[in-house]
């Protein structure tokens, strides 16, 4: 049998989904499993969006234009202008979620051996997108002690090589919840301008900034407009991950023209889904801003719960709906499996996303986990109690094993 491609070997199993069989087995044993591992919003999709789907008068579902339906591109343009972000419909390509937008963007800007700088820990699928586009992700390590901030351009500059094509900036960040400061964004802008780089701005969590913090889209650097590609999505802000609609947008004509060829090769994005999100894109800013308060209450519950666990000094998430934290354990991978296989507290256990899957650097993040805020605050507080009991029991179990 011939061997499979070297490229396939670069695709890692999702660290978020690979615990599913253990979680399923725990549920089958009658345990109440609290899923902190996955960023799938628990709140309902807006009824307005579902009503729009039911009301669509479609008689023939032909291929949509590869760049997206005119109404959908106009709606995305209106959505961006509600954030003072200026993209004309023809500067926008509608994609199958931000996932496809990132894959195409990486391929267009750096495909075939280019390097892209990424802060780590990072959104785990970036690594698989990069593998598909034949791009090397070059990590800029961030530390929990710094709240996963990088401070100045120093760390970026150290990683630039003649092959560096772009910086990928996820702001607010999944997995850390970090919202980069103005000074940090200025630093990224300076590095991009001085070293002739693109900036890929993943702003799918743009609305979710806590504690009254300002949302700073990277598009504010208008002098860099030609270097910027924004990737965006309806998944999280409209509780609609299954709709699979996102976009990429750039004022760089060549980038959009070349990306369109990738769009043409996959023909089109589903018609009904493009249309069903139009009203929310046009008028949905207040809806998603309304979710922010709820996520902040949840963040507070998780932060308070983690702070009460001996040996844990949590980082206070500033946005998105995640946090990453270090636990007093040697291996988050083993701990996550142990939680599902060998532990319960008052009939409950938790499913965590182990840290290493969010790092490009091998061996990094071994004692870290990512937590998503996908339950109400009281349930998250319960989950933190389960985690506290587990950390204590695990230390005891480790001593017994020795
Ligand atoms: C930072 C980030 N970018 C992109 C995506 C992909 O989003 P979509 O559902 O639009 O493909 C996600 C999904 O979790 C994400 O967290």
Short mmCIF file of C-alpha atoms and ligand atoms in Angstrom, two decimals:
data_model
loop_
_atom_site.label_atom_id
_atom_site.label_comp_id
_atom_site.label_asym_id
_atom_site.label_seq_id
_atom_site.Cartn_x
_atom_site.Cartn_y
_atom_site.Cartn_z
CA UNK A 1 0.00 0.00 0.00
CA UNK A 2 1.52 3.41 -0.89
CA UNK A 3 2.04 5.71 2.07
CA UNK A 4 -0.13 8.77 2.53
CA UNK A 5 1.18 12.27 1.90
CA UNK A 6 3.66 14.07 4.12
CA UNK A 7 1.15 16.91 4.19
CA UNK A 8 -1.51 14.69 5.81
CA UNK A 9 0.92 13.92 8.60
CA UNK A 10 1.11 17.65 9.42
CA UNK A 11 -2.60 17.76 10.29
CA UNK A 12 -3.07 17.16 13.98
CA UNK A 13 -6.12 15.58 15.55
CA UNK A 14 -8.25 18.34 17.08
CA UNK A 15 -7.22 18.66 20.74
CA UNK A 16 -10.73 19.94 21.38
CA UNK A 17 -12.59 17.01 19.89
CA UNK A 18 -10.26 14.10 20.62
CA UNK A 19 -11.57 13.65 24.16
CA UNK A 20 -15.10 13.04 22.84
CA UNK A 21 -14.94 9.20 23.17
CA UNK A 22 -13.85 9.48 26.83
CA UNK A 23 -16.58 12.04 27.50
CA UNK A 24 -19.16 9.80 25.81
CA UNK A 25 -18.06 6.86 27.97
CA UNK A 26 -18.31 9.00 31.13
CA UNK A 27 -21.86 10.00 30.18
CA UNK A 28 -22.72 6.36 29.49
CA UNK A 29 -21.61 5.59 33.07
CA UNK A 30 -24.21 8.14 34.21
CA UNK A 31 -21.91 11.07 34.94
CA UNK A 32 -22.92 14.66 34.33
CA UNK A 33 -20.11 15.89 32.06
CA UNK A 34 -19.58 19.66 31.95
CA UNK A 35 -17.96 20.55 28.64
CA UNK A 36 -15.45 23.35 29.05
CA UNK A 37 -13.46 22.28 26.04
CA UNK A 38 -15.40 23.63 23.10
CA UNK A 39 -16.38 27.17 22.06
CA UNK A 40 -19.82 26.36 20.75
CA UNK A 41 -22.23 29.01 22.10
CA UNK A 42 -25.04 27.54 24.20
CA UNK A 43 -27.45 30.41 23.58
CA UNK A 44 -30.12 30.14 20.86
CA UNK A 45 -29.56 31.33 17.32
CA UNK A 46 -31.53 34.59 16.90
CA UNK A 47 -35.15 33.76 15.91
CA UNK A 48 -34.87 36.52 13.30
CA UNK A 49 -32.26 34.46 11.49
CA UNK A 50 -34.32 31.27 11.61
CA UNK A 51 -37.43 33.21 10.43
CA UNK A 52 -35.42 34.58 7.52
CA UNK A 53 -34.46 31.03 6.54
CA UNK A 54 -38.10 29.88 6.64
CA UNK A 55 -39.22 32.90 4.64
CA UNK A 56 -36.73 32.53 1.79
CA UNK A 57 -38.56 32.32 -1.54
CA UNK A 58 -36.12 30.07 -3.34
CA UNK A 59 -37.37 28.00 -6.25
CA UNK A 60 -34.04 26.81 -7.63
CA UNK A 61 -30.86 26.31 -5.71
CA UNK A 62 -28.22 26.99 -8.33
CA UNK A 63 -24.55 27.71 -7.59
CA UNK A 64 -24.20 31.12 -6.05
CA UNK A 65 -21.49 33.41 -7.44
CA UNK A 66 -18.09 32.27 -6.14
CA UNK A 67 -17.43 35.64 -4.51
CA UNK A 68 -20.76 35.52 -2.67
CA UNK A 69 -24.27 36.70 -3.44
CA UNK A 70 -24.48 40.48 -4.03
CA UNK A 71 -26.93 40.83 -1.11
CA UNK A 72 -24.61 38.93 1.20
CA UNK A 73 -21.56 41.01 0.24
CA UNK A 74 -23.57 44.20 0.73
CA UNK A 75 -24.73 42.97 4.14
CA UNK A 76 -21.14 42.24 5.19
CA UNK A 77 -20.15 45.71 4.02
CA UNK A 78 -22.98 47.20 6.12
CA UNK A 79 -21.91 45.10 9.09
CA UNK A 80 -18.33 46.37 8.85
CA UNK A 81 -19.47 49.98 8.55
CA UNK A 82 -21.44 49.61 11.80
CA UNK A 83 -17.94 49.19 13.32
CA UNK A 84 -16.48 52.09 11.28
CA UNK A 85 -14.65 49.59 9.15
CA UNK A 86 -14.66 50.55 5.55
CA UNK A 87 -14.97 47.67 3.07
CA UNK A 88 -16.97 48.01 -0.16
CA UNK A 89 -18.91 44.86 -1.20
CA UNK A 90 -16.38 44.15 -3.95
CA UNK A 91 -13.58 44.06 -1.35
CA UNK A 92 -15.32 41.18 0.43
CA UNK A 93 -15.47 37.45 -0.42
CA UNK A 94 -18.09 35.34 1.35
CA UNK A 95 -16.60 32.09 2.63
CA UNK A 96 -17.57 28.91 4.45
CA UNK A 97 -16.85 30.37 7.87
CA UNK A 98 -13.70 32.15 8.95
CA UNK A 99 -12.03 28.74 8.62
CA UNK A 100 -12.13 28.84 4.85
CA UNK A 101 -11.25 32.55 4.83
CA UNK A 102 -8.08 31.87 6.86
CA UNK A 103 -7.07 28.88 4.74
CA UNK A 104 -7.46 30.90 1.52
CA UNK A 105 -5.71 33.93 3.00
CA UNK A 106 -2.73 31.87 4.15
CA UNK A 107 -2.51 30.23 0.73
CA UNK A 108 -2.72 33.55 -1.11
CA UNK A 109 -0.21 35.41 1.06
CA UNK A 110 2.30 32.72 2.00
CA UNK A 111 1.34 29.40 0.38
CA UNK A 112 4.09 27.14 -0.89
CA UNK A 113 6.71 27.59 1.83
CA UNK A 114 6.17 31.08 3.23
CA UNK A 115 6.24 31.80 6.96
CA UNK A 116 3.56 33.47 9.05
CA UNK A 117 4.18 34.78 12.56
CA UNK A 118 1.58 33.76 15.11
CA UNK A 119 1.33 34.39 18.84
CA UNK A 120 1.12 31.17 20.79
CA UNK A 121 -0.93 29.72 22.36
CA UNK A 122 -3.09 30.16 19.28
CA UNK A 123 -6.38 28.91 17.84
CA UNK A 124 -5.56 25.27 17.30
CA UNK A 125 -6.95 24.98 13.76
CA UNK A 126 -4.47 27.60 12.49
CA UNK A 127 -1.93 24.79 12.36
CA UNK A 128 -4.14 22.63 10.15
CA UNK A 129 -5.08 25.58 7.93
CA UNK A 130 -1.37 26.31 7.52
CA UNK A 131 -0.63 22.68 6.69
CA UNK A 132 -3.33 22.73 4.00
CA UNK A 133 -1.91 25.94 2.53
CA UNK A 134 1.70 24.71 2.82
CA UNK A 135 2.62 27.56 5.14
CA UNK A 136 4.96 27.39 8.13
CA UNK A 137 3.58 28.93 11.30
CA UNK A 138 6.38 30.58 13.27
CA UNK A 139 5.35 30.92 16.91
CA UNK A 140 5.95 33.94 19.12
CA UNK A 141 5.63 32.46 22.59
CA UNK A 142 3.51 34.32 25.12
CA UNK A 143 3.41 33.58 28.85
CA UNK A 144 0.49 33.22 31.21
CA UNK A 145 2.43 35.36 33.72
CA UNK A 146 2.17 38.29 31.27
CA UNK A 147 -1.54 37.69 30.68
CA UNK A 148 -0.40 36.43 27.26
CA UNK A 149 0.58 39.94 26.23
CA UNK A 150 3.74 40.50 24.20
CA UNK A 151 4.40 44.10 25.16
CA UNK A 152 6.69 45.36 22.44
CA UNK A 153 7.86 44.39 18.95
CA UNK A 154 11.08 42.83 20.25
CA UNK A 155 9.68 39.29 20.20
CA UNK A 156 8.25 39.69 16.72
CA UNK A 157 11.48 41.04 15.29
CA UNK A 158 13.45 38.04 16.54
CA UNK A 159 11.34 35.67 14.42
CA UNK A 160 11.41 37.49 11.10
CA UNK A 161 13.27 35.74 8.27
CA UNK A 162 13.45 36.40 4.52
CA UNK A 163 10.52 33.97 4.14
CA UNK A 164 8.18 35.82 6.54
CA UNK A 165 5.12 37.04 4.68
CA UNK A 166 2.55 37.93 7.33
CA UNK A 167 1.59 38.28 10.97
CA UNK A 168 -1.59 36.51 12.06
CA UNK A 169 -3.28 38.40 14.86
CA UNK A 170 -6.32 37.00 16.65
CA UNK A 171 -7.83 39.85 18.67
CA UNK A 172 -9.57 39.26 21.09
CA UNK A 173 -7.71 36.00 21.33
CA UNK A 174 -8.89 32.47 21.27
CA UNK A 175 -7.59 30.64 23.35
CA UNK A 176 -6.28 33.15 25.91
CA UNK A 177 -8.97 35.85 26.08
CA UNK A 178 -6.23 38.47 25.69
CA UNK A 179 -7.20 41.80 24.12
CA UNK A 180 -4.06 43.42 22.78
CA UNK A 181 -3.31 46.97 23.92
CA UNK A 182 -3.06 49.94 21.59
CA UNK A 183 0.71 49.88 22.09
CA UNK A 184 0.84 46.26 21.02
CA UNK A 185 -1.26 46.92 17.94
CA UNK A 186 1.00 49.89 17.13
CA UNK A 187 3.98 47.54 17.43
CA UNK A 188 2.43 45.05 15.00
CA UNK A 189 1.68 47.91 12.60
CA UNK A 190 5.26 49.20 12.78
CA UNK A 191 6.74 45.74 12.19
CA UNK A 192 4.42 45.13 9.23
CA UNK A 193 5.29 48.46 7.63
CA UNK A 194 9.04 48.25 8.27
CA UNK A 195 9.42 44.60 7.22
CA UNK A 196 6.99 44.62 4.31
CA UNK A 197 4.51 42.14 5.80
CA UNK A 198 0.80 41.51 5.55
CA UNK A 199 -1.37 41.39 8.67
CA UNK A 200 -4.13 38.79 8.83
CA UNK A 201 -6.66 40.03 11.38
CA UNK A 202 -8.86 37.33 12.83
CA UNK A 203 -11.53 39.41 14.55
CA UNK A 204 -14.30 36.84 14.94
CA UNK A 205 -14.63 37.85 18.63
CA UNK A 206 -14.49 41.62 17.95
CA UNK A 207 -17.57 42.43 20.06
CA UNK A 208 -16.52 40.43 23.09
CA UNK A 209 -14.31 42.81 25.07
CA UNK A 210 -14.89 42.96 28.83
CA UNK A 211 -14.72 45.58 31.57
CA UNK A 212 -15.73 48.43 29.27
CA UNK A 213 -12.59 47.96 27.17
CA UNK A 214 -12.49 49.42 23.71
CA UNK A 215 -12.72 47.27 20.62
CA UNK A 216 -9.80 48.19 18.40
CA UNK A 217 -10.05 46.66 14.97
CA UNK A 218 -6.67 46.50 13.29
CA UNK A 219 -8.30 48.19 10.29
CA UNK A 220 -7.81 51.48 12.15
CA UNK A 221 -4.29 51.54 10.64
CA UNK A 222 -5.59 53.00 7.42
CA UNK A 223 -2.08 53.63 6.11
CA UNK A 224 -1.64 49.83 6.11
CA UNK A 225 -4.94 49.16 4.34
CA UNK A 226 -3.31 47.35 1.42
CA UNK A 227 -1.45 45.03 3.81
CA UNK A 228 -4.48 44.06 5.89
CA UNK A 229 -6.78 41.08 5.37
CA UNK A 230 -9.66 40.76 7.83
CA UNK A 231 -11.26 37.37 8.39
CA UNK A 232 -14.63 37.30 10.04
CA UNK A 233 -17.58 35.06 10.81
CA UNK A 234 -21.17 34.91 12.01
CA UNK A 235 -20.48 31.77 14.07
CA UNK A 236 -19.88 33.20 17.54
CA UNK A 237 -21.42 36.66 17.45
CA UNK A 238 -24.79 35.33 16.27
CA UNK A 239 -24.70 31.92 18.00
CA UNK A 240 -24.74 30.33 14.58
CA UNK A 241 -21.70 28.09 14.21
CA UNK A 242 -23.60 25.61 12.04
CA UNK A 243 -24.51 28.20 9.43
CA UNK A 244 -20.89 28.14 8.18
CA UNK A 245 -20.77 31.69 6.87
CA UNK A 246 -17.81 34.00 7.14
CA UNK A 247 -15.81 36.29 4.91
CA UNK A 248 -12.42 37.69 4.06
CA UNK A 249 -12.04 41.36 3.26
CA UNK A 250 -9.18 43.46 2.00
CA UNK A 251 -8.60 46.76 0.26
CA UNK A 252 -5.80 45.07 -1.64
CA UNK A 253 -7.28 44.37 -5.08
CA UNK A 254 -4.68 41.75 -5.98
CA UNK A 255 -5.29 39.77 -2.78
CA UNK A 256 -9.03 39.67 -3.45
CA UNK A 257 -8.56 38.81 -7.13
CA UNK A 258 -6.25 35.89 -6.34
CA UNK A 259 -8.37 34.69 -3.41
CA UNK A 260 -11.34 34.69 -5.77
CA UNK A 261 -9.60 31.95 -7.79
CA UNK A 262 -9.62 29.79 -4.65
CA UNK A 263 -13.31 30.62 -4.24
CA UNK A 264 -13.97 29.70 -7.85
CA UNK A 265 -12.26 26.34 -7.36
CA UNK A 266 -14.75 25.46 -4.62
CA UNK A 267 -17.57 26.94 -6.73
CA UNK A 268 -19.71 28.61 -4.09
CA UNK A 269 -20.97 28.90 -0.53
CA UNK A 270 -24.55 27.70 0.23
CA UNK A 271 -27.18 30.16 -0.95
CA UNK A 272 -29.77 29.86 1.81
CA UNK A 273 -27.17 30.30 4.54
CA UNK A 274 -25.71 33.39 2.90
CA UNK A 275 -29.18 34.93 2.78
CA UNK A 276 -30.40 33.92 6.21
CA UNK A 277 -27.65 35.95 7.91
CA UNK A 278 -28.34 39.16 5.95
CA UNK A 279 -30.71 40.83 8.48
CA UNK A 280 -28.41 40.06 11.40
CA UNK A 281 -25.41 41.43 9.54
CA UNK A 282 -27.39 44.58 8.73
CA UNK A 283 -28.84 45.17 12.20
CA UNK A 284 -27.19 42.69 14.54
CA UNK A 285 -24.58 44.83 16.28
CA UNK A 286 -26.73 45.42 19.35
CA UNK A 287 -27.59 41.72 19.52
CA UNK A 288 -24.00 40.59 19.74
CA UNK A 289 -23.01 43.46 21.99
CA UNK A 290 -25.80 42.25 24.27
CA UNK A 291 -24.04 38.90 24.62
CA UNK A 292 -20.92 40.60 25.93
CA UNK A 293 -22.39 41.26 29.40
CA UNK A 294 -23.40 37.63 29.78
CA UNK A 295 -19.93 36.42 28.82
CA UNK A 296 -18.39 38.85 31.29
CA UNK A 297 -20.53 37.43 34.13
CA UNK A 298 -19.39 33.97 33.08
CA UNK A 299 -15.76 35.09 32.91
CA UNK A 300 -16.10 36.41 36.47
CA UNK A 301 -17.51 33.08 37.69
CA UNK A 302 -14.64 31.14 36.11
CA UNK A 303 -12.00 33.58 37.37
CA UNK A 304 -13.39 33.49 40.93
CA UNK A 305 -13.62 29.69 40.85
CA UNK A 306 -10.07 29.25 39.54
CA UNK A 307 -8.70 31.78 42.06
CA UNK A 308 -10.09 29.64 44.88
CA UNK A 309 -8.11 26.55 43.79
CA UNK A 310 -4.82 26.26 45.70
CA UNK A 311 -1.84 26.48 43.36
CA UNK A 312 -3.76 28.19 40.54
CA UNK A 313 -3.01 31.82 39.64
CA UNK A 314 -5.51 32.41 36.87
CA UNK A 315 -5.17 34.93 34.12
CA UNK A 316 -8.16 37.26 33.90
CA UNK A 317 -9.55 36.95 30.43
CA UNK A 318 -10.11 40.36 28.80
CA UNK A 319 -12.32 39.26 25.93
CA UNK A 320 -13.57 36.47 23.62
CA UNK A 321 -15.15 33.73 25.75
CA UNK A 322 -12.18 31.69 26.78
CA UNK A 323 -9.41 31.66 29.27
CA UNK A 324 -6.26 29.69 29.49
CA UNK A 325 -4.75 28.79 32.82
CA UNK A 326 -1.87 26.85 34.33
CA UNK A 327 -2.79 24.05 36.75
CA UNK A 328 -0.60 22.37 39.38
CA UNK A 329 -0.33 19.19 37.29
CA UNK A 330 2.47 17.69 35.20
CA UNK A 331 0.46 16.79 32.09
CA UNK A 332 -2.79 18.45 31.04
CA UNK A 333 -3.30 15.70 28.46
CA UNK A 334 -3.20 12.96 31.10
CA UNK A 335 -5.22 15.03 33.58
CA UNK A 336 -7.99 15.61 31.00
CA UNK A 337 -8.28 11.88 30.30
CA UNK A 338 -8.14 11.05 34.03
CA UNK A 339 -11.00 13.49 34.70
CA UNK A 340 -13.23 11.63 32.28
CA UNK A 341 -12.07 8.09 33.02
CA UNK A 342 -11.28 7.98 36.73
CA UNK A 343 -12.82 10.96 38.50
CA UNK A 344 -16.16 12.33 39.57
CA UNK A 345 -17.34 14.79 42.17
CA UNK A 346 -20.97 14.64 43.28
CA UNK A 347 -21.83 12.78 40.07
CA UNK A 348 -20.09 15.30 37.83
CA UNK A 349 -16.90 15.66 35.91
CA UNK A 350 -15.50 18.11 33.37
CA UNK A 351 -14.06 17.97 29.90
CA UNK A 352 -11.07 20.30 29.37
CA UNK A 353 -9.00 21.25 26.33
CA UNK A 354 -5.35 20.41 27.13
CA UNK A 355 -2.84 23.20 26.48
CA UNK A 356 -0.31 21.54 24.14
CA UNK A 357 -2.79 21.49 21.24
CA UNK A 358 -2.75 25.30 21.21
CA UNK A 359 1.01 25.56 20.80
CA UNK A 360 3.17 25.29 17.72
CA UNK A 361 6.25 24.69 19.85
CA UNK A 362 6.55 21.02 20.80
CA UNK A 363 6.43 20.47 24.56
CA UNK A 364 4.89 23.87 25.35
CA UNK A 365 1.70 24.29 27.40
CA UNK A 366 1.96 20.90 29.11
CA UNK A 367 0.46 22.18 32.37
CA UNK A 368 -2.09 24.55 30.80
CA UNK A 369 -5.73 24.09 29.83
CA UNK A 370 -8.20 26.20 27.91
CA UNK A 371 -11.68 26.76 29.34
CA UNK A 372 -14.66 27.99 27.32
CA UNK A 373 -17.56 29.86 28.97
CA UNK A 374 -20.46 27.99 27.39
CA UNK A 375 -22.75 27.58 30.40
CA UNK A 376 -24.51 30.00 32.71
CA UNK A 377 -22.42 31.45 35.55
CA UNK A 378 -23.85 29.16 38.30
CA UNK A 379 -23.07 26.07 36.25
CA UNK A 380 -19.56 27.36 35.54
CA UNK A 381 -19.07 27.95 39.28
CA UNK A 382 -20.08 24.32 39.85
CA UNK A 383 -17.59 23.28 37.19
CA UNK A 384 -14.82 25.19 38.99
CA UNK A 385 -15.70 23.34 42.22
CA UNK A 386 -15.38 20.06 40.35
CA UNK A 387 -12.03 21.23 38.97
CA UNK A 388 -10.82 22.22 42.45
CA UNK A 389 -11.79 18.82 43.86
CA UNK A 390 -10.10 17.14 40.90
CA UNK A 391 -6.83 19.03 41.28
CA UNK A 392 -6.72 18.00 44.94
CA UNK A 393 -7.62 14.37 44.24
CA UNK A 394 -5.14 14.17 41.34
CA UNK A 395 -2.26 15.32 43.56
CA UNK A 396 -3.20 12.53 46.01
CA UNK A 397 -3.53 9.98 43.19
CA UNK A 398 -0.08 10.93 41.90
CA UNK A 399 1.44 10.44 45.38
CA UNK A 400 -0.20 7.01 45.72
CA UNK A 401 1.09 6.01 42.26
CA UNK A 402 4.63 6.87 43.21
C1 LIG B 1 -10.15 32.52 16.46
C2 LIG B 1 -11.03 31.75 15.55
N1 LIG B 1 -10.93 31.93 14.24
C3 LIG B 1 -11.68 31.25 13.38
C4 LIG B 1 -12.60 30.32 13.82
C5 LIG B 1 -13.42 29.57 12.82
O1 LIG B 1 -14.70 30.08 12.76
P1 LIG B 1 -15.80 29.61 11.73
O2 LIG B 1 -16.83 28.87 12.51
O3 LIG B 1 -16.33 30.88 11.17
O4 LIG B 1 -15.13 28.79 10.69
C6 LIG B 1 -12.76 30.10 15.18
C7 LIG B 1 -13.71 29.10 15.68
O5 LIG B 1 -13.71 28.72 16.83
C8 LIG B 1 -11.95 30.84 16.08
O6 LIG B 1 -12.04 30.67 17.40
#
